[in-house]
PDB file of C-alpha atoms in Angstrom:
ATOM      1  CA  UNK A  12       5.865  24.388 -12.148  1.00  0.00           C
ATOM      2  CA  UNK A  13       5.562  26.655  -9.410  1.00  0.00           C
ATOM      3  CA  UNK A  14       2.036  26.015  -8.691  1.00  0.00           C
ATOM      4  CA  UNK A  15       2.247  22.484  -8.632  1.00  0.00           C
ATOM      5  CA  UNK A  16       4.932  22.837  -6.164  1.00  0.00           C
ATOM      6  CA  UNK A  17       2.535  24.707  -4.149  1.00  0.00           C
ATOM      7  CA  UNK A  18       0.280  22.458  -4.361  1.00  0.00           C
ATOM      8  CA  UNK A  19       1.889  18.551  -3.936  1.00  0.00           C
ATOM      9  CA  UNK A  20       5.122  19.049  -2.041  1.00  0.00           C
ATOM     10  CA  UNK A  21       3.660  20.215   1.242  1.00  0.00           C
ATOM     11  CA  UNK A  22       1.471  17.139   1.356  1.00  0.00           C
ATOM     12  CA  UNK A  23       3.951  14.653   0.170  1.00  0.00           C
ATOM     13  CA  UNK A  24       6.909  16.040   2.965  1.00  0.00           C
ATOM     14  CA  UNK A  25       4.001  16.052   5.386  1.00  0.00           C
ATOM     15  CA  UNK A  26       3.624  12.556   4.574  1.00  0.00           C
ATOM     16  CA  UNK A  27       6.964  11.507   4.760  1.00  0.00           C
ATOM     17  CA  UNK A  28       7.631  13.520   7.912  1.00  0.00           C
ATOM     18  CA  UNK A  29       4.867  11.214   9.162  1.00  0.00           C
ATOM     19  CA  UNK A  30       4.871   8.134   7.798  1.00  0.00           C
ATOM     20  CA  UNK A  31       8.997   8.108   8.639  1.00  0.00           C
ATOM     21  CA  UNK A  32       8.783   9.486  12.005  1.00  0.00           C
ATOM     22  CA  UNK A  33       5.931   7.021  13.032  1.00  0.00           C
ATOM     23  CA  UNK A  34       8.767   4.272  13.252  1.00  0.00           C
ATOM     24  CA  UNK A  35      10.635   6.008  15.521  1.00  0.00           C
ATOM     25  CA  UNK A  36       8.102   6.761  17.670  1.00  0.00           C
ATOM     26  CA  UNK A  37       5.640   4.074  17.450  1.00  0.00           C
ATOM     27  CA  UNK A  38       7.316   2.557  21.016  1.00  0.00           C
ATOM     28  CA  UNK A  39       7.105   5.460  22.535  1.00  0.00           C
ATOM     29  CA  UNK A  40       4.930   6.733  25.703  1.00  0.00           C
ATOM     30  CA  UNK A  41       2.739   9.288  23.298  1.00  0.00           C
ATOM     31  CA  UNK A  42      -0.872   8.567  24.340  1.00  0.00           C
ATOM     32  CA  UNK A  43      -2.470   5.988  22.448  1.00  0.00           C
ATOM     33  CA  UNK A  44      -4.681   8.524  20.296  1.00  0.00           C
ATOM     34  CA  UNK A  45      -2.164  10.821  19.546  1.00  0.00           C
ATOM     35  CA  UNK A  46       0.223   7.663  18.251  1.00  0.00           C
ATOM     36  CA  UNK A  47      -2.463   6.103  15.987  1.00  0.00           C
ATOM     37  CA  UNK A  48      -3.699   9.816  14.520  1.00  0.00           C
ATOM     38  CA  UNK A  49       0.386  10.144  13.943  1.00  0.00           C
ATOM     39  CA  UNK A  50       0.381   6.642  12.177  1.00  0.00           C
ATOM     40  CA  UNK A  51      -2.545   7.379  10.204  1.00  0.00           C
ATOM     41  CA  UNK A  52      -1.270  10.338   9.241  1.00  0.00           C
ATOM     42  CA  UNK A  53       1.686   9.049   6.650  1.00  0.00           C
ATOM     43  CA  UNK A  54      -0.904   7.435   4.381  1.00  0.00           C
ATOM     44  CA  UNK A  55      -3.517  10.125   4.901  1.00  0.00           C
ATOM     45  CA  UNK A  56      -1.230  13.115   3.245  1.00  0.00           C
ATOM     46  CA  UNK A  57      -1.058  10.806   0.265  1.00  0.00           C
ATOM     47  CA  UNK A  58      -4.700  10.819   0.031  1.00  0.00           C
ATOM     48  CA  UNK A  59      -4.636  14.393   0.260  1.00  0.00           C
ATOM     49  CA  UNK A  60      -1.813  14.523  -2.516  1.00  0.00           C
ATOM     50  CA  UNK A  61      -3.849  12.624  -4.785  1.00  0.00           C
ATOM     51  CA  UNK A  62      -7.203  14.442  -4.338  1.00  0.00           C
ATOM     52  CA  UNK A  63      -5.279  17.519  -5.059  1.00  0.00           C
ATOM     53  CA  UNK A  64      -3.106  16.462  -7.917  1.00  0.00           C
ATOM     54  CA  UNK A  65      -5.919  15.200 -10.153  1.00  0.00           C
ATOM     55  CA  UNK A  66      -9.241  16.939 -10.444  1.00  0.00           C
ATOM     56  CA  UNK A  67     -11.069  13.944 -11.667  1.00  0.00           C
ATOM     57  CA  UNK A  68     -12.531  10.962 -11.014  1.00  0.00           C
ATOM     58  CA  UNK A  69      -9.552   8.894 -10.515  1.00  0.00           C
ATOM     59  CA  UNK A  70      -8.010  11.224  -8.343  1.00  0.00           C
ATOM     60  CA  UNK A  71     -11.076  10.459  -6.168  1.00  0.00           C
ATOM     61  CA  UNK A  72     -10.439   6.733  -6.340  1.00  0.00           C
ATOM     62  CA  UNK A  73      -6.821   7.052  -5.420  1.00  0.00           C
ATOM     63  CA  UNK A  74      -7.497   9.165  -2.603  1.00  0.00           C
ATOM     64  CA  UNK A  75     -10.493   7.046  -1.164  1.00  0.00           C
ATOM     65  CA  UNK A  76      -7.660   3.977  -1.829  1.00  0.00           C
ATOM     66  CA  UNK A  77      -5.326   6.103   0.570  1.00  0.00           C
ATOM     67  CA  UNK A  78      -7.753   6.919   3.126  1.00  0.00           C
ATOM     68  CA  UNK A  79      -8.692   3.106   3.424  1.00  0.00           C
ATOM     69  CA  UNK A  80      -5.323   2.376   4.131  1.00  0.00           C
ATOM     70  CA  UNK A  81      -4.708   5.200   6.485  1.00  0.00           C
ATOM     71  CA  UNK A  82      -8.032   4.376   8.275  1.00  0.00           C
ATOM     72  CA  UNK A  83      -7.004   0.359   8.253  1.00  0.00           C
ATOM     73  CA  UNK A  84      -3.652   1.781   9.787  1.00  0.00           C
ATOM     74  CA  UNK A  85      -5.707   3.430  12.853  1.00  0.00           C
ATOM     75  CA  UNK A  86      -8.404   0.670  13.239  1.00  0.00           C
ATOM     76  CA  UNK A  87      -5.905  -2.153  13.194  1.00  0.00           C
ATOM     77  CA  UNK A  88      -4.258  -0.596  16.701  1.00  0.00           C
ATOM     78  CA  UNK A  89      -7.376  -1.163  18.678  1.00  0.00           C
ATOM     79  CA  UNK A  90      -9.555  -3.953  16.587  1.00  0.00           C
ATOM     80  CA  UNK A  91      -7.376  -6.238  14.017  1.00  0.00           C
ATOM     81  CA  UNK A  92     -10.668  -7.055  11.658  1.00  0.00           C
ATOM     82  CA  UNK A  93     -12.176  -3.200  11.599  1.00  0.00           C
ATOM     83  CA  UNK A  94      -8.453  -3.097  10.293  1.00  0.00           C
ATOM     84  CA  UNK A  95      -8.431  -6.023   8.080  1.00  0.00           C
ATOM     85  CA  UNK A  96     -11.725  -4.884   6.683  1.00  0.00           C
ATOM     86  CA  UNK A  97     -11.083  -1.342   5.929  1.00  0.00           C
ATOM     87  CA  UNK A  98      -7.543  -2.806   3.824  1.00  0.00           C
ATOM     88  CA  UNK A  99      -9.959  -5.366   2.221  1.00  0.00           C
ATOM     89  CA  UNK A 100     -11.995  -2.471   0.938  1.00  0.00           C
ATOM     90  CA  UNK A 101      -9.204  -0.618  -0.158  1.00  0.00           C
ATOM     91  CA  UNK A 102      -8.002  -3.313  -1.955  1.00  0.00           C
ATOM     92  CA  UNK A 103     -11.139  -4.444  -4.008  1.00  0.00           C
ATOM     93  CA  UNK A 104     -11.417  -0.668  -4.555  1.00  0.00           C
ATOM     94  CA  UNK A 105      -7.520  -0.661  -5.894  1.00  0.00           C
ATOM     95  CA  UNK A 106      -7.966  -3.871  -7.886  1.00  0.00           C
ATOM     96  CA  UNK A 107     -11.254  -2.491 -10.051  1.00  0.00           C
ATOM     97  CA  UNK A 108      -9.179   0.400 -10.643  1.00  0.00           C
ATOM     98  CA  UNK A 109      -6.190  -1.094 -12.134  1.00  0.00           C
ATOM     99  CA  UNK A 110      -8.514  -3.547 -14.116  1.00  0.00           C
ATOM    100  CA  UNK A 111      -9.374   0.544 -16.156  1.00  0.00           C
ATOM    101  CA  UNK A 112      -5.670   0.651 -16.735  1.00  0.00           C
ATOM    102  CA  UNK A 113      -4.529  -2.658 -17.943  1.00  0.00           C
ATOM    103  CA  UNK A 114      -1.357  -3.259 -19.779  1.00  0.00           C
ATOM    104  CA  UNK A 115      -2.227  -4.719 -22.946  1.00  0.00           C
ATOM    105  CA  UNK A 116       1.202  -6.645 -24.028  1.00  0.00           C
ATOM    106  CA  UNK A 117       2.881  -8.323 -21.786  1.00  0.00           C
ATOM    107  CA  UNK A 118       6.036 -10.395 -21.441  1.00  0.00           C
ATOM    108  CA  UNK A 119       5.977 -13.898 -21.004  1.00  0.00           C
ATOM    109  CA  UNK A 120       7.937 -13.432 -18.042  1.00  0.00           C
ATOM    110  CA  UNK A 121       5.536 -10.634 -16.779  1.00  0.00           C
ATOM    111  CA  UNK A 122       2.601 -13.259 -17.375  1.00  0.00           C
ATOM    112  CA  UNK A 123       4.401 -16.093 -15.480  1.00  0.00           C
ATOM    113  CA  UNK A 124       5.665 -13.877 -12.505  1.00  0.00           C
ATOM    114  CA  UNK A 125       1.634 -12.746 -12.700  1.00  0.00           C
ATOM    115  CA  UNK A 126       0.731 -15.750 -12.681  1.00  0.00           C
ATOM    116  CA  UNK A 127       2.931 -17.136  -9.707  1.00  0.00           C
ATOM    117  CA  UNK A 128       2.238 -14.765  -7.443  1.00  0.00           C
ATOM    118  CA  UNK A 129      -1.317 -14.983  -6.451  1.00  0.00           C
ATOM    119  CA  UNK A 130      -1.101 -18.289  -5.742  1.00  0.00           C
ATOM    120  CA  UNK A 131       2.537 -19.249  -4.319  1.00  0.00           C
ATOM    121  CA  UNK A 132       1.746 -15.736  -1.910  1.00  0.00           C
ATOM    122  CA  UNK A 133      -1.800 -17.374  -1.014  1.00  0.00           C
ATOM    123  CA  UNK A 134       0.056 -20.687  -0.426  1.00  0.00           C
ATOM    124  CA  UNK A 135       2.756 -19.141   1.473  1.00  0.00           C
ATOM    125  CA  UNK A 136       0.802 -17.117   3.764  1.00  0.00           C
ATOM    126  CA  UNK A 137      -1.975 -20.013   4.563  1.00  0.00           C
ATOM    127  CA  UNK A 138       0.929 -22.328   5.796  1.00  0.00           C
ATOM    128  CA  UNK A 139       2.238 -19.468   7.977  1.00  0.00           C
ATOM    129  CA  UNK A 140       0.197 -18.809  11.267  1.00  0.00           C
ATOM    130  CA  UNK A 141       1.299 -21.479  14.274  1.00  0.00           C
ATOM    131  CA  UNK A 142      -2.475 -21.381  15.587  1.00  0.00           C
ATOM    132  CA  UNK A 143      -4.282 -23.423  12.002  1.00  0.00           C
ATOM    133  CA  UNK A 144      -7.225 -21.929  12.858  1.00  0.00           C
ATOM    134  CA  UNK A 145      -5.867 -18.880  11.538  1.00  0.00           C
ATOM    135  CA  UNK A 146      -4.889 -19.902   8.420  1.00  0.00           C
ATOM    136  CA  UNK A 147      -8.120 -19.650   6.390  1.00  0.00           C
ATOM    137  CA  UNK A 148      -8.604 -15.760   7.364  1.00  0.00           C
ATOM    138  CA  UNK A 149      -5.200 -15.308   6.256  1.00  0.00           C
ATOM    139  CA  UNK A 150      -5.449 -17.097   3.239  1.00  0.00           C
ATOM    140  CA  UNK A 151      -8.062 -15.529   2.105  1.00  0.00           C
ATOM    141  CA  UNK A 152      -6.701 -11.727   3.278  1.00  0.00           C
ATOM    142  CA  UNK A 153      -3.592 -12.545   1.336  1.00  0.00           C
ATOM    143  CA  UNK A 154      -5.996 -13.204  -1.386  1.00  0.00           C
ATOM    144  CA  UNK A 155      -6.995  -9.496  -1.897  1.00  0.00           C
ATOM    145  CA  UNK A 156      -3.396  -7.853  -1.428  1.00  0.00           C
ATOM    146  CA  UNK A 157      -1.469 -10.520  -4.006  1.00  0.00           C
ATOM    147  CA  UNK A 158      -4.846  -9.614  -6.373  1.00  0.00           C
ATOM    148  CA  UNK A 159      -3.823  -6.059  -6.318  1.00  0.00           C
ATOM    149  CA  UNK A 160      -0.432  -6.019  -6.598  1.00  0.00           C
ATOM    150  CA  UNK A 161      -1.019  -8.282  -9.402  1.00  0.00           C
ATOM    151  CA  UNK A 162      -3.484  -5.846 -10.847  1.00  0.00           C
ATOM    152  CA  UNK A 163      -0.695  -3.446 -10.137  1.00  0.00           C
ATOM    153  CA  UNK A 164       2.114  -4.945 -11.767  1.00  0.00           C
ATOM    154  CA  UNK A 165       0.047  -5.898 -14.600  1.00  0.00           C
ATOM    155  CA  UNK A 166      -1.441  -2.514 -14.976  1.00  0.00           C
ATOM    156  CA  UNK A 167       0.551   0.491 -17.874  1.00  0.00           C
ATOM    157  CA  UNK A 168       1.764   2.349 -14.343  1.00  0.00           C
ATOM    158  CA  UNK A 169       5.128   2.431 -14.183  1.00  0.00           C
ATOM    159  CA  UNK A 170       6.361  -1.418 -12.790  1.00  0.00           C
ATOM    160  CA  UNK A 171       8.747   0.503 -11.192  1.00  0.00           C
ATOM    161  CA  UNK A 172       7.077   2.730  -8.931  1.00  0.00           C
ATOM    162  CA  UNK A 173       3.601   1.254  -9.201  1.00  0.00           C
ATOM    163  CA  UNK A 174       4.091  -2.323  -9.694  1.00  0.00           C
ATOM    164  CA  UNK A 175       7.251  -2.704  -7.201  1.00  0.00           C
ATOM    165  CA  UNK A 176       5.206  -0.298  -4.664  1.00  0.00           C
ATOM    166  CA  UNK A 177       2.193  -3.145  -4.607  1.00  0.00           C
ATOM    167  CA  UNK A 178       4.913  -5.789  -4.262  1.00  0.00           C
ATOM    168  CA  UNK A 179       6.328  -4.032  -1.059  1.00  0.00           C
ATOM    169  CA  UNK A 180       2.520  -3.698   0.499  1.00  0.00           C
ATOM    170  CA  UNK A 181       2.441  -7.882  -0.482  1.00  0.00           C
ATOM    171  CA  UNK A 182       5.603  -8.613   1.066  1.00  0.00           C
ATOM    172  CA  UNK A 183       5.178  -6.269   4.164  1.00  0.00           C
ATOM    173  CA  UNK A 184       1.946  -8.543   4.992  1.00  0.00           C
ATOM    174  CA  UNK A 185       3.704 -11.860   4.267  1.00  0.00           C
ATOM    175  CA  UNK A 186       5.898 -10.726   7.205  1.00  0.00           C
ATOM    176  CA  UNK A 187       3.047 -10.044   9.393  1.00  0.00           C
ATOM    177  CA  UNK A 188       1.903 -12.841   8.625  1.00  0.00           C
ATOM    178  CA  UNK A 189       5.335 -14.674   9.223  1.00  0.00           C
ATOM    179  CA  UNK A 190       5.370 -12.982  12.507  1.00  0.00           C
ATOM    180  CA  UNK A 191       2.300 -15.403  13.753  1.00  0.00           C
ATOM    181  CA  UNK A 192       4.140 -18.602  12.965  1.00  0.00           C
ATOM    182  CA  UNK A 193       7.912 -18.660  12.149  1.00  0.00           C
ATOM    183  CA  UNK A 194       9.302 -15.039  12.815  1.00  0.00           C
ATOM    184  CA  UNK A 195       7.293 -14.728  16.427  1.00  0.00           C
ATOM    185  CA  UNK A 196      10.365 -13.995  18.286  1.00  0.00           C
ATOM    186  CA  UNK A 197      12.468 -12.337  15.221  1.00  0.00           C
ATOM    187  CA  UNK A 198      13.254  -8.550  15.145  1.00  0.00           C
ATOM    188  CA  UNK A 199      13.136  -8.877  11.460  1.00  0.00           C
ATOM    189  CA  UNK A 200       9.185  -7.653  11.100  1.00  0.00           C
ATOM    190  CA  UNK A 201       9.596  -5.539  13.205  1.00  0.00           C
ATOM    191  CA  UNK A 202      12.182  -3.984  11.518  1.00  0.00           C
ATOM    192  CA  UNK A 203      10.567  -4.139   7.986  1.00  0.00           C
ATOM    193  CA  UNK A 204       7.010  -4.649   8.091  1.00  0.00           C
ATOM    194  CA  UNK A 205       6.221  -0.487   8.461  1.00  0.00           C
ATOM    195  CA  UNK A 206       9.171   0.833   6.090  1.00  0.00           C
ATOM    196  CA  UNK A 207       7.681  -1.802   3.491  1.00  0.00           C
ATOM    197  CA  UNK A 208       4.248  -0.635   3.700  1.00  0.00           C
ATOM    198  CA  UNK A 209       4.339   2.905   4.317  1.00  0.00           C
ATOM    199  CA  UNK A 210       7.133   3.529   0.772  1.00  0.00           C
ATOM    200  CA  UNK A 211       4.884   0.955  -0.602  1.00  0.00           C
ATOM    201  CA  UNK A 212       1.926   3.555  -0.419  1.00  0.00           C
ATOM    202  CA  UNK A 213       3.880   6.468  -1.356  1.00  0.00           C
ATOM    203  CA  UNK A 214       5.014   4.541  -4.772  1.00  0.00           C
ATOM    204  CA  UNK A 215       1.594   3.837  -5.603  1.00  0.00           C
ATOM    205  CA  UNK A 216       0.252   7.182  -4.958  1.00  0.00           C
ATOM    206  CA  UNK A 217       3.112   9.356  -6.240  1.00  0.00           C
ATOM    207  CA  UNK A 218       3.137   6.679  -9.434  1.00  0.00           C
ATOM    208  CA  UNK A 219       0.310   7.015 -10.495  1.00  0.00           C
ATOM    209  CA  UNK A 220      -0.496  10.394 -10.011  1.00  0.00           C
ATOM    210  CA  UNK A 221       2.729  11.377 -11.899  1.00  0.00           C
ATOM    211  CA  UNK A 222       1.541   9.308 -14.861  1.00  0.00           C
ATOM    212  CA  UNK A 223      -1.956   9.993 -14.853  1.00  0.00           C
ATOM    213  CA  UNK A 224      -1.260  13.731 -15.173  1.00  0.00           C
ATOM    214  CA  UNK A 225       1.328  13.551 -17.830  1.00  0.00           C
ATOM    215  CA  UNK A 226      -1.071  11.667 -19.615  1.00  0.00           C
ATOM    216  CA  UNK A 227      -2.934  14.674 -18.962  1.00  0.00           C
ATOM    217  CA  UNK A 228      -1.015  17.115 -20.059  1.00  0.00           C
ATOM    218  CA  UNK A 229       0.219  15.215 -23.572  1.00  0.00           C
TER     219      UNK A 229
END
């Protein structure tokens, strides 16, 4: 118990002391370098927690999911599709991995809620942006995150910490997305679109890696 103190909880309160702080200061005059390393940071530590927490494989693929995410966090301040492209990557990367860990009973409301949500998101988000031309790359963005939080959801992690972690990462894009059409002028992704994301993350790392190493240890 001790040692796995020592070993996870520094990383996971240096990642919320991050990944909390950032929204504080993400208005701020901190130079631009110093404010993007600080964003990158939240997501980062949870990369870290994962390569530490499981010495496998899959701690491996959890961490490289993390560090796409933390890298798409940095890119996206100073080139939106270096940004896009690094999430995209983390996301086909986080979709083949769920596919290793899929749930084999499900619900029929699990199934229909499964099946509902790739395409009403992918619907949703392609009528969202004001400019059309837009819409396509969005579309097709949304694609990837409603796959994986599909995959998620659908996976034996924990719905509650895995699956509803995925679903906060879909929903925190639907509101960037929102904010190039409808919500331009509202405070309302501002207010949401980082605190969505960033617990997002820290369900899906912390979810897994909790059940992966019970599974472990059984």
């Amino acid at each position: 118990m001790k040692s796995a103190f020592i070993e996870s909880r520094p990383f996971l309160l240096l990642s919320l002391l991050f990944g909390i702080s950032y929204f504080f200061v993400r208005d701020s005059n901190i130079p631009g370098l110093y404010l993007m390393l600080w964003k990158g940071a939240g997501v980062g530590f949870l990369a870290v927690y994962a390569l530490v927490r499981l010495h496998r494989i899959d701690g491996k693929i959890v961490g490289a999911i993390m560090a796409l995410g933390a890298v798409g966090d940095m890119a996206i301040e100073y080139d939106q599709t270096m940004g896009a492209i690094a999430f995209l990557v983390g996301h086909i990367l986080a979709i083949l991995f769920y596919s290793r860990f899929r749930r084999h009973k499900l619900a029929f409301s699990q199934k229909l809620f499964v099946i509902l949500l790739v395409p009403l998101s992918v619907l949703i988000a392609w009528t969202l942006p004001s400019d059309r031309a837009d819409a396509l790359g969005v579309a097709i963005y949304c694609l990837s995150v409603a796959l994986m939080a599909a995959m998620a959801w659908t996976s034996r992690f924990t719905r509650y910490q895995v699956g509803a972690g995925a679903i906060l990462f879909l929903v925190s894009d639907m509101l960037i997305f929102a904010r190039m059409g409808p919500l331009e002028t509202s405070m309302i992704p501002e207010m949401l679109v980082w605190p969505l994301y960033y617990f997002g993350q820290f369900m899906i790392a912390t979810g897994i890696v909790r059940t992966l190493r019970h599974e472990m240890a059984s």
